[in-house]
Amino acid sequence: MNINDFILNQLPTALNPENTDGVECILQLQLSAPYVIQINDGTCDIQQGENADADVVLTTSDEVFIELITGKIAGAMAFMSGKLKIDGDIMLAKEISDYFIAISVLGSTTIAIPAAVYSVIMIFFAFAVGFIFKYKDKRQKLVNSVVARDTL
């Protein structure tokens, strides 16, 4: 099965109706070919093509997409390393993994990361970024005082 067959035929069957009840969104996948995923109240329709009204656009390579859905790389890590580009509603992009259940992909088995673990990772990341920005001025003053002392 190639990636086109997987996305068009197998991915819609992996939709978790419980987690998408009441959800209406349009996702644009920019892989070697573009795909539009429309989720509407527990149903999923996937077509090849583009939609200018997509709520979020995910751009990556076919290989990285396979790594993402098989759990070999986390979405946050792919994003931070530049392997995944996200345009649009970033909070929606974070929830996409909750919309689909674990499935077999091209002979690989997915490893689903529980949402709680993902949330802890994102909270830690947000804390670390906040900590860096909060103490930026104090760190700069310390560097300046060390530089001034060393130049005397």
Tab-separated table of N, CA and C in Angstrom:
chain	number	residue	atom	x	y	z
A	1	MET	N	0.849	-1.173	0.000
A	1	MET	CA	0.000	0.000	0.000
A	1	MET	C	0.897	1.240	0.000
A	2	ASN	N	0.641	2.175	-0.905
A	2	ASN	CA	1.419	3.406	-0.916
A	2	ASN	C	0.739	4.463	-0.050
A	3	ILE	N	1.419	5.596	0.126
A	3	ILE	CA	0.899	6.624	1.021
A	3	ILE	C	-0.440	7.187	0.543
A	4	ASN	N	-0.628	7.306	-0.765
A	4	ASN	CA	-1.887	7.807	-1.302
A	4	ASN	C	-3.041	6.872	-0.934
A	5	ASP	N	-2.854	5.573	-1.128
A	5	ASP	CA	-3.893	4.598	-0.755
A	5	ASP	C	-4.172	4.634	0.746
A	6	PHE	N	-3.097	4.748	1.529
A	6	PHE	CA	-3.262	4.782	2.975
A	6	PHE	C	-4.105	5.979	3.402
A	7	ILE	N	-3.736	7.175	2.914
A	7	ILE	CA	-4.439	8.391	3.333
A	7	ILE	C	-5.895	8.366	2.880
A	8	LEU	N	-6.139	7.966	1.652
A	8	LEU	CA	-7.502	8.005	1.121
A	8	LEU	C	-8.387	6.868	1.627
A	9	ASN	N	-7.811	5.691	1.901
A	9	ASN	CA	-8.617	4.520	2.248
A	9	ASN	C	-8.551	4.107	3.714
A	10	GLN	N	-7.358	4.148	4.304
A	10	GLN	CA	-7.217	3.623	5.656
A	10	GLN	C	-7.371	4.701	6.732
A	11	LEU	N	-6.872	5.902	6.469
A	11	LEU	CA	-6.952	6.960	7.479
A	11	LEU	C	-8.392	7.304	7.873
A	12	PRO	N	-9.338	7.378	6.931
A	12	PRO	CA	-10.728	7.678	7.351
A	12	PRO	C	-11.305	6.637	8.314
A	13	THR	N	-10.894	5.384	8.195
A	13	THR	CA	-11.412	4.337	9.084
A	13	THR	C	-10.823	4.443	10.483
A	14	ALA	N	-9.755	5.224	10.641
A	14	ALA	CA	-9.105	5.373	11.941
A	14	ALA	C	-9.678	6.530	12.753
A	15	LEU	N	-10.653	7.242	12.203
A	15	LEU	CA	-11.248	8.360	12.923
A	15	LEU	C	-11.924	7.864	14.196
A	16	ASN	N	-11.689	8.539	15.281
A	16	ASN	CA	-12.307	8.196	16.558
A	16	ASN	C	-13.592	9.025	16.695
A	17	PRO	N	-14.759	8.411	16.453
A	17	PRO	CA	-16.015	9.165	16.475
A	17	PRO	C	-16.319	9.810	17.822
A	18	GLU	N	-15.881	9.188	18.916
A	18	GLU	CA	-16.135	9.759	20.244
A	18	GLU	C	-15.392	11.079	20.424
A	19	ASN	N	-14.145	11.136	19.948
A	19	ASN	CA	-13.338	12.342	20.121
A	19	ASN	C	-13.648	13.426	19.095
A	20	THR	N	-14.404	13.082	18.063
A	20	THR	CA	-14.722	14.074	17.038
A	20	THR	C	-16.211	14.426	17.017
A	21	ASP	N	-16.942	13.958	18.023
A	21	ASP	CA	-18.361	14.302	18.137
A	21	ASP	C	-18.474	15.810	18.362
A	22	GLY	N	-19.157	16.502	17.482
A	22	GLY	CA	-19.307	17.942	17.585
A	22	GLY	C	-18.163	18.740	16.967
A	23	VAL	N	-17.159	18.073	16.441
A	23	VAL	CA	-16.008	18.749	15.830
A	23	VAL	C	-16.287	18.994	14.352
A	24	GLU	N	-16.038	20.208	13.915
A	24	GLU	CA	-16.124	20.549	12.500
A	24	GLU	C	-14.853	21.303	12.144
A	25	CYS	N	-14.024	20.706	11.292
A	25	CYS	CA	-12.785	21.365	10.899
A	25	CYS	C	-12.307	20.840	9.550
A	26	ILE	N	-11.443	21.629	8.935
A	26	ILE	CA	-10.829	21.238	7.668
A	26	ILE	C	-9.325	21.274	7.861
A	27	LEU	N	-8.688	20.132	7.610
A	27	LEU	CA	-7.236	20.005	7.724
A	27	LEU	C	-6.657	19.864	6.325
A	28	GLN	N	-5.567	20.558	6.079
A	28	GLN	CA	-4.873	20.458	4.792
A	28	GLN	C	-3.536	19.794	5.038
A	29	LEU	N	-3.305	18.654	4.380
A	29	LEU	CA	-2.008	17.974	4.446
A	29	LEU	C	-1.235	18.310	3.179
A	30	GLN	N	-0.058	18.864	3.334
A	30	GLN	CA	0.809	19.148	2.201
A	30	GLN	C	1.960	18.144	2.256
A	31	LEU	N	1.790	17.052	1.540
A	31	LEU	CA	2.819	16.014	1.456
A	31	LEU	C	3.348	16.029	0.027
A	32	SER	N	3.752	14.890	-0.520
A	32	SER	CA	4.159	14.871	-1.928
A	32	SER	C	2.973	15.213	-2.820
A	33	ALA	N	1.777	14.977	-2.305
A	33	ALA	CA	0.528	15.401	-2.947
A	33	ALA	C	-0.324	16.037	-1.855
A	34	PRO	N	-1.136	17.031	-2.181
A	34	PRO	CA	-1.965	17.669	-1.160
A	34	PRO	C	-3.244	16.868	-0.881
A	35	TYR	N	-3.678	16.882	0.381
A	35	TYR	CA	-4.902	16.193	0.792
A	35	TYR	C	-5.714	17.117	1.690
A	36	VAL	N	-7.033	17.031	1.571
A	36	VAL	CA	-7.944	17.774	2.430
A	36	VAL	C	-8.693	16.758	3.283
A	37	ILE	N	-8.619	16.945	4.596
A	37	ILE	CA	-9.331	16.090	5.541
A	37	ILE	C	-10.432	16.942	6.158
A	38	GLN	N	-11.667	16.545	5.927
A	38	GLN	CA	-12.797	17.283	6.481
A	38	GLN	C	-13.447	16.419	7.556
A	39	ILE	N	-13.405	16.924	8.788
A	39	ILE	CA	-14.018	16.227	9.913
A	39	ILE	C	-15.298	16.970	10.260
A	40	ASN	N	-16.405	16.207	10.318
A	40	ASN	CA	-17.706	16.821	10.570
A	40	ASN	C	-18.522	15.922	11.492
A	41	ASP	N	-18.538	16.262	12.774
A	41	ASP	CA	-19.382	15.590	13.764
A	41	ASP	C	-19.243	14.061	13.731
A	42	GLY	N	-18.006	13.588	13.885
A	42	GLY	CA	-17.769	12.150	13.976
A	42	GLY	C	-17.577	11.444	12.651
A	43	THR	N	-17.563	12.187	11.544
A	43	THR	CA	-17.308	11.584	10.235
A	43	THR	C	-16.075	12.239	9.612
A	44	CYS	N	-15.484	11.536	8.666
A	44	CYS	CA	-14.251	12.013	8.049
A	44	CYS	C	-14.323	11.781	6.543
A	45	ASP	N	-14.019	12.816	5.785
A	45	ASP	CA	-13.954	12.716	4.335
A	45	ASP	C	-12.585	13.226	3.905
A	46	ILE	N	-11.872	12.442	3.125
A	46	ILE	CA	-10.536	12.831	2.670
A	46	ILE	C	-10.517	12.808	1.151
A	47	GLN	N	-10.055	13.905	0.588
A	47	GLN	CA	-9.931	14.041	-0.858
A	47	GLN	C	-8.528	14.530	-1.191
A	48	GLN	N	-8.055	14.160	-2.349
A	48	GLN	CA	-6.794	14.708	-2.808
A	48	GLN	C	-7.090	16.099	-3.371
A	49	GLY	N	-6.268	17.070	-3.027
A	49	GLY	CA	-6.471	18.434	-3.494
A	49	GLY	C	-6.181	19.439	-2.397
A	50	GLU	N	-6.559	20.681	-2.633
A	50	GLU	CA	-6.309	21.758	-1.682
A	50	GLU	C	-7.601	22.478	-1.340
A	51	ASN	N	-7.615	23.097	-0.154
A	51	ASN	CA	-8.765	23.873	0.277
A	51	ASN	C	-8.241	25.155	0.929
A	52	ALA	N	-8.526	26.292	0.317
A	52	ALA	CA	-8.044	27.577	0.826
A	52	ALA	C	-8.669	27.936	2.173
A	53	ASP	N	-9.770	27.280	2.546
A	53	ASP	CA	-10.451	27.574	3.805
A	53	ASP	C	-10.041	26.639	4.941
A	54	ALA	N	-8.941	25.905	4.779
A	54	ALA	CA	-8.504	24.955	5.804
A	54	ALA	C	-8.224	25.686	7.119
A	55	ASP	N	-8.621	25.049	8.228
A	55	ASP	CA	-8.370	25.617	9.550
A	55	ASP	C	-6.899	25.529	9.925
A	56	VAL	N	-6.255	24.473	9.463
A	56	VAL	CA	-4.827	24.286	9.735
A	56	VAL	C	-4.200	23.567	8.541
A	57	VAL	N	-2.974	23.955	8.218
A	57	VAL	CA	-2.224	23.341	7.122
A	57	VAL	C	-0.969	22.709	7.721
A	58	LEU	N	-0.810	21.409	7.505
A	58	LEU	CA	0.368	20.678	7.973
A	58	LEU	C	1.224	20.348	6.758
A	59	THR	N	2.466	20.818	6.757
A	59	THR	CA	3.368	20.592	5.636
A	59	THR	C	4.557	19.769	6.115
A	60	THR	N	4.796	18.637	5.462
A	60	THR	CA	5.919	17.779	5.802
A	60	THR	C	6.168	16.823	4.638
A	61	SER	N	7.188	16.004	4.771
A	61	SER	CA	7.470	14.991	3.748
A	61	SER	C	6.646	13.738	4.025
A	62	ASP	N	6.518	12.886	3.033
A	62	ASP	CA	5.807	11.611	3.220
A	62	ASP	C	6.459	10.793	4.332
A	63	GLU	N	7.795	10.782	4.362
A	63	GLU	CA	8.529	9.991	5.352
A	63	GLU	C	8.249	10.475	6.774
A	64	VAL	N	8.276	11.788	6.974
A	64	VAL	CA	8.015	12.337	8.306
A	64	VAL	C	6.555	12.096	8.695
A	65	PHE	N	5.628	12.183	7.745
A	65	PHE	CA	4.222	11.905	8.029
A	65	PHE	C	4.068	10.475	8.553
A	66	ILE	N	4.743	9.527	7.912
A	66	ILE	CA	4.696	8.129	8.371
A	66	ILE	C	5.282	8.021	9.776
A	67	GLU	N	6.399	8.714	10.037
A	67	GLU	CA	6.994	8.691	11.378
A	67	GLU	C	6.035	9.275	12.416
A	68	LEU	N	5.315	10.322	12.039
A	68	LEU	CA	4.360	10.943	12.962
A	68	LEU	C	3.222	9.997	13.308
A	69	ILE	N	2.634	9.364	12.295
A	69	ILE	CA	1.456	8.534	12.587
A	69	ILE	C	1.820	7.168	13.149
A	70	THR	N	3.088	6.779	13.051
A	70	THR	CA	3.507	5.520	13.681
A	70	THR	C	4.134	5.751	15.050
A	71	GLY	N	4.214	7.018	15.471
A	71	GLY	CA	4.745	7.320	16.793
A	71	GLY	C	6.256	7.322	16.879
A	72	LYS	N	6.953	7.254	15.758
A	72	LYS	CA	8.423	7.268	15.792
A	72	LYS	C	8.960	8.657	16.097
A	73	ILE	N	8.158	9.685	15.841
A	73	ILE	CA	8.521	11.053	16.178
A	73	ILE	C	7.261	11.757	16.670
A	74	ALA	N	7.401	12.534	17.722
A	74	ALA	CA	6.262	13.283	18.269
A	74	ALA	C	6.034	14.536	17.441
A	75	GLY	N	4.778	14.945	17.339
A	75	GLY	CA	4.443	16.134	16.570
A	75	GLY	C	5.180	17.370	17.046
A	76	ALA	N	5.263	17.557	18.366
A	76	ALA	CA	5.961	18.726	18.910
A	76	ALA	C	7.433	18.702	18.523
A	77	MET	N	8.042	17.525	18.567
A	77	MET	CA	9.461	17.404	18.211
A	77	MET	C	9.669	17.657	16.724
A	78	ALA	N	8.777	17.135	15.890
A	78	ALA	CA	8.883	17.367	14.449
A	78	ALA	C	8.728	18.858	14.145
A	79	PHE	N	7.816	19.513	14.858
A	79	PHE	CA	7.596	20.944	14.663
A	79	PHE	C	8.823	21.749	15.085
A	80	MET	N	9.350	21.451	16.271
A	80	MET	CA	10.495	22.202	16.791
A	80	MET	C	11.758	21.974	15.965
A	81	SER	N	11.878	20.803	15.353
A	81	SER	CA	13.071	20.509	14.550
A	81	SER	C	12.927	20.977	13.103
A	82	GLY	N	11.774	21.540	12.757
A	82	GLY	CA	11.572	22.055	11.408
A	82	GLY	C	11.109	21.018	10.404
A	83	LYS	N	10.848	19.793	10.866
A	83	LYS	CA	10.382	18.745	9.956
A	83	LYS	C	8.902	18.870	9.645
A	84	LEU	N	8.177	19.610	10.472
A	84	LEU	CA	6.747	19.810	10.308
A	84	LEU	C	6.455	21.299	10.407
A	85	LYS	N	5.787	21.826	9.412
A	85	LYS	CA	5.382	23.237	9.414
A	85	LYS	C	3.873	23.284	9.644
A	86	ILE	N	3.453	24.166	10.538
A	86	ILE	CA	2.038	24.298	10.861
A	86	ILE	C	1.616	25.739	10.587
A	87	ASP	N	0.602	25.895	9.755
A	87	ASP	CA	0.018	27.206	9.490
A	87	ASP	C	-1.453	27.161	9.885
A	88	GLY	N	-1.898	28.191	10.574
A	88	GLY	CA	-3.300	28.236	10.971
A	88	GLY	C	-3.457	27.972	12.457
A	89	ASP	N	-4.511	27.276	12.810
A	89	ASP	CA	-4.899	27.028	14.200
A	89	ASP	C	-3.978	25.985	14.841
A	90	ILE	N	-2.972	26.455	15.572
A	90	ILE	CA	-1.991	25.540	16.173
A	90	ILE	C	-2.616	24.685	17.276
A	91	MET	N	-3.631	25.204	17.958
A	91	MET	CA	-4.305	24.407	18.993
A	91	MET	C	-5.063	23.241	18.358
A	92	LEU	N	-5.639	23.462	17.201
A	92	LEU	CA	-6.297	22.376	16.479
A	92	LEU	C	-5.271	21.342	16.054
A	93	ALA	N	-4.113	21.796	15.591
A	93	ALA	CA	-3.054	20.872	15.175
A	93	ALA	C	-2.645	19.971	16.336
A	94	LYS	N	-2.614	20.526	17.551
A	94	LYS	CA	-2.252	19.748	18.739
A	94	LYS	C	-3.284	18.657	19.028
A	95	GLU	N	-4.550	18.902	18.682
A	95	GLU	CA	-5.625	17.956	18.985
A	95	GLU	C	-5.784	16.845	17.942
A	96	ILE	N	-5.167	16.983	16.783
A	96	ILE	CA	-5.377	16.025	15.693
A	96	ILE	C	-5.073	14.597	16.115
A	97	SER	N	-4.027	14.402	16.915
A	97	SER	CA	-3.678	13.037	17.325
A	97	SER	C	-4.789	12.383	18.137
A	98	ASP	N	-5.621	13.189	18.805
A	98	ASP	CA	-6.747	12.640	19.571
A	98	ASP	C	-7.907	12.226	18.664
A	99	TYR	N	-7.925	12.718	17.442
A	99	TYR	CA	-9.027	12.452	16.525
A	99	TYR	C	-8.928	11.095	15.844
A	100	PHE	N	-7.742	10.478	15.848
A	100	PHE	CA	-7.538	9.209	15.155
A	100	PHE	C	-7.015	8.159	16.123
A	101	ILE	N	-7.457	6.910	15.928
A	101	ILE	CA	-6.998	5.805	16.769
A	101	ILE	C	-5.765	5.162	16.138
A	102	ALA	N	-5.051	4.379	16.910
A	102	ALA	CA	-3.852	3.710	16.420
A	102	ALA	C	-4.208	2.692	15.338
A	103	ILE	N	-3.458	2.716	14.254
A	103	ILE	CA	-3.692	1.788	13.148
A	103	ILE	C	-2.364	1.310	12.591
A	104	SER	N	-2.411	0.267	11.812
A	104	SER	CA	-1.215	-0.241	11.159
A	104	SER	C	-0.971	0.571	9.885
A	105	VAL	N	0.272	1.014	9.713
A	105	VAL	CA	0.624	1.861	8.576
A	105	VAL	C	1.730	1.209	7.769
A	106	LEU	N	1.426	0.834	6.563
A	106	LEU	CA	2.431	0.296	5.647
A	106	LEU	C	3.314	-0.747	6.320
A	107	GLY	N	2.703	-1.624	7.092
A	107	GLY	CA	3.446	-2.693	7.739
A	107	GLY	C	3.986	-2.332	9.105
A	108	SER	N	3.875	-1.086	9.536
A	108	SER	CA	4.336	-0.661	10.854
A	108	SER	C	3.140	-0.572	11.782
A	109	THR	N	3.389	-0.689	13.060
A	109	THR	CA	2.320	-0.547	14.038
A	109	THR	C	2.491	0.783	14.742
A	110	THR	N	1.407	1.490	14.942
A	110	THR	CA	1.507	2.787	15.595
A	110	THR	C	1.708	2.603	17.091
A	111	ILE	N	2.323	3.585	17.680
A	111	ILE	CA	2.510	3.635	19.121
A	111	ILE	C	1.845	4.921	19.565
A	112	ALA	N	0.678	4.822	20.116
A	112	ALA	CA	-0.063	6.016	20.509
A	112	ALA	C	0.476	6.562	21.819
A	113	ILE	N	0.782	7.842	21.857
A	113	ILE	CA	1.211	8.505	23.081
A	113	ILE	C	-0.042	9.030	23.762
A	114	PRO	N	-0.278	8.624	24.995
A	114	PRO	CA	-1.486	9.092	25.673
A	114	PRO	C	-1.531	10.613	25.727
A	115	ALA	N	-2.716	11.156	25.630
A	115	ALA	CA	-2.892	12.607	25.628
A	115	ALA	C	-2.326	13.234	26.900
A	116	ALA	N	-2.426	12.537	28.034
A	116	ALA	CA	-1.912	13.087	29.291
A	116	ALA	C	-0.399	13.279	29.231
A	117	VAL	N	0.304	12.322	28.655
A	117	VAL	CA	1.761	12.430	28.531
A	117	VAL	C	2.108	13.596	27.614
A	118	TYR	N	1.391	13.705	26.506
A	118	TYR	CA	1.628	14.803	25.575
A	118	TYR	C	1.384	16.142	26.266
A	119	SER	N	0.326	16.225	27.058
A	119	SER	CA	0.004	17.462	27.769
A	119	SER	C	1.111	17.838	28.739
A	120	VAL	N	1.656	16.859	29.455
A	120	VAL	CA	2.747	17.127	30.390
A	120	VAL	C	3.965	17.658	29.635
A	121	ILE	N	4.268	17.069	28.495
A	121	ILE	CA	5.404	17.529	27.691
A	121	ILE	C	5.179	18.969	27.247
A	122	MET	N	3.974	19.287	26.767
A	122	MET	CA	3.686	20.636	26.304
A	122	MET	C	3.704	21.642	27.459
A	123	ILE	N	3.233	21.257	28.644
A	123	ILE	CA	3.275	22.147	29.805
A	123	ILE	C	4.722	22.417	30.183
A	124	PHE	N	5.558	21.379	30.182
A	124	PHE	CA	6.973	21.556	30.488
A	124	PHE	C	7.623	22.487	29.475
A	125	PHE	N	7.320	22.301	28.190
A	125	PHE	CA	7.872	23.147	27.139
A	125	PHE	C	7.440	24.597	27.341
A	126	ALA	N	6.156	24.813	27.625
A	126	ALA	CA	5.653	26.167	27.847
A	126	ALA	C	6.326	26.796	29.068
A	127	PHE	N	6.530	26.012	30.131
A	127	PHE	CA	7.207	26.505	31.319
A	127	PHE	C	8.647	26.895	30.995
A	128	ALA	N	9.340	26.043	30.249
A	128	ALA	CA	10.735	26.312	29.898
A	128	ALA	C	10.851	27.581	29.060
A	129	VAL	N	9.982	27.749	28.095
A	129	VAL	CA	10.008	28.953	27.256
A	129	VAL	C	9.702	30.182	28.111
A	130	GLY	N	8.706	30.088	28.987
A	130	GLY	CA	8.375	31.199	29.870
A	130	GLY	C	9.523	31.540	30.799
A	131	PHE	N	10.199	30.544	31.340
A	131	PHE	CA	11.334	30.738	32.229
A	131	PHE	C	12.460	31.468	31.498
A	132	ILE	N	12.728	31.050	30.277
A	132	ILE	CA	13.795	31.677	29.480
A	132	ILE	C	13.491	33.151	29.265
A	133	PHE	N	12.253	33.477	28.886
A	133	PHE	CA	11.906	34.873	28.632
A	133	PHE	C	11.820	35.691	29.920
A	134	LYS	N	11.378	35.069	31.007
A	134	LYS	CA	11.229	35.794	32.264
A	134	LYS	C	12.573	36.269	32.786
A	135	TYR	N	13.597	35.454	32.682
A	135	TYR	CA	14.901	35.783	33.246
A	135	TYR	C	15.892	36.284	32.204
A	136	LYS	N	15.400	36.652	31.043
A	136	LYS	CA	16.262	37.136	29.962
A	136	LYS	C	17.035	38.384	30.386
A	137	ASP	N	16.357	39.369	30.980
A	137	ASP	CA	17.012	40.611	31.386
A	137	ASP	C	18.038	40.372	32.483
A	138	LYS	N	17.697	39.551	33.469
A	138	LYS	CA	18.628	39.262	34.560
A	138	LYS	C	19.871	38.540	34.029
A	139	ARG	N	19.652	37.624	33.087
A	139	ARG	CA	20.771	36.897	32.504
A	139	ARG	C	21.677	37.858	31.738
A	140	GLN	N	21.090	38.805	31.006
A	140	GLN	CA	21.871	39.775	30.234
A	140	GLN	C	22.672	40.691	31.168
A	141	LYS	N	22.069	41.113	32.307
A	141	LYS	CA	22.788	41.942	33.283
A	141	LYS	C	23.978	41.191	33.859
A	142	LEU	N	23.795	39.909	34.130
A	142	LEU	CA	24.881	39.097	34.657
A	142	LEU	C	26.008	38.987	33.631
A	143	VAL	N	25.653	38.732	32.377
A	143	VAL	CA	26.665	38.639	31.314
A	143	VAL	C	27.399	39.962	31.176
A	144	ASN	N	26.670	41.073	31.205
A	144	ASN	CA	27.295	42.398	31.084
A	144	ASN	C	28.237	42.672	32.236
A	145	SER	N	27.851	42.285	33.472
A	145	SER	CA	28.717	42.537	34.621
A	145	SER	C	29.982	41.683	34.542
A	146	VAL	N	29.878	40.456	34.070
A	146	VAL	CA	31.051	39.593	33.915
A	146	VAL	C	31.975	40.155	32.844
A	147	VAL	N	31.395	40.604	31.731
A	147	VAL	CA	32.194	41.175	30.645
A	147	VAL	C	32.885	42.453	31.140
A	148	ALA	N	32.168	43.316	31.876
A	148	ALA	CA	32.743	44.554	32.392
A	148	ALA	C	33.869	44.248	33.364
A	149	ARG	N	33.692	43.257	34.234
A	149	ARG	CA	34.711	42.872	35.209
A	149	ARG	C	35.960	42.357	34.520
A	150	ASP	N	35.760	41.530	33.449
A	150	ASP	CA	36.897	40.940	32.745
A	150	ASP	C	37.665	41.962	31.926
A	151	THR	N	37.034	43.070	31.575
A	151	THR	CA	37.729	44.079	30.774
A	151	THR	C	38.516	45.052	31.636
A	152	LEU	N	38.351	45.019	32.977
A	152	LEU	CA	39.087	45.916	33.879
A	152	LEU	C	40.507	45.521	34.035
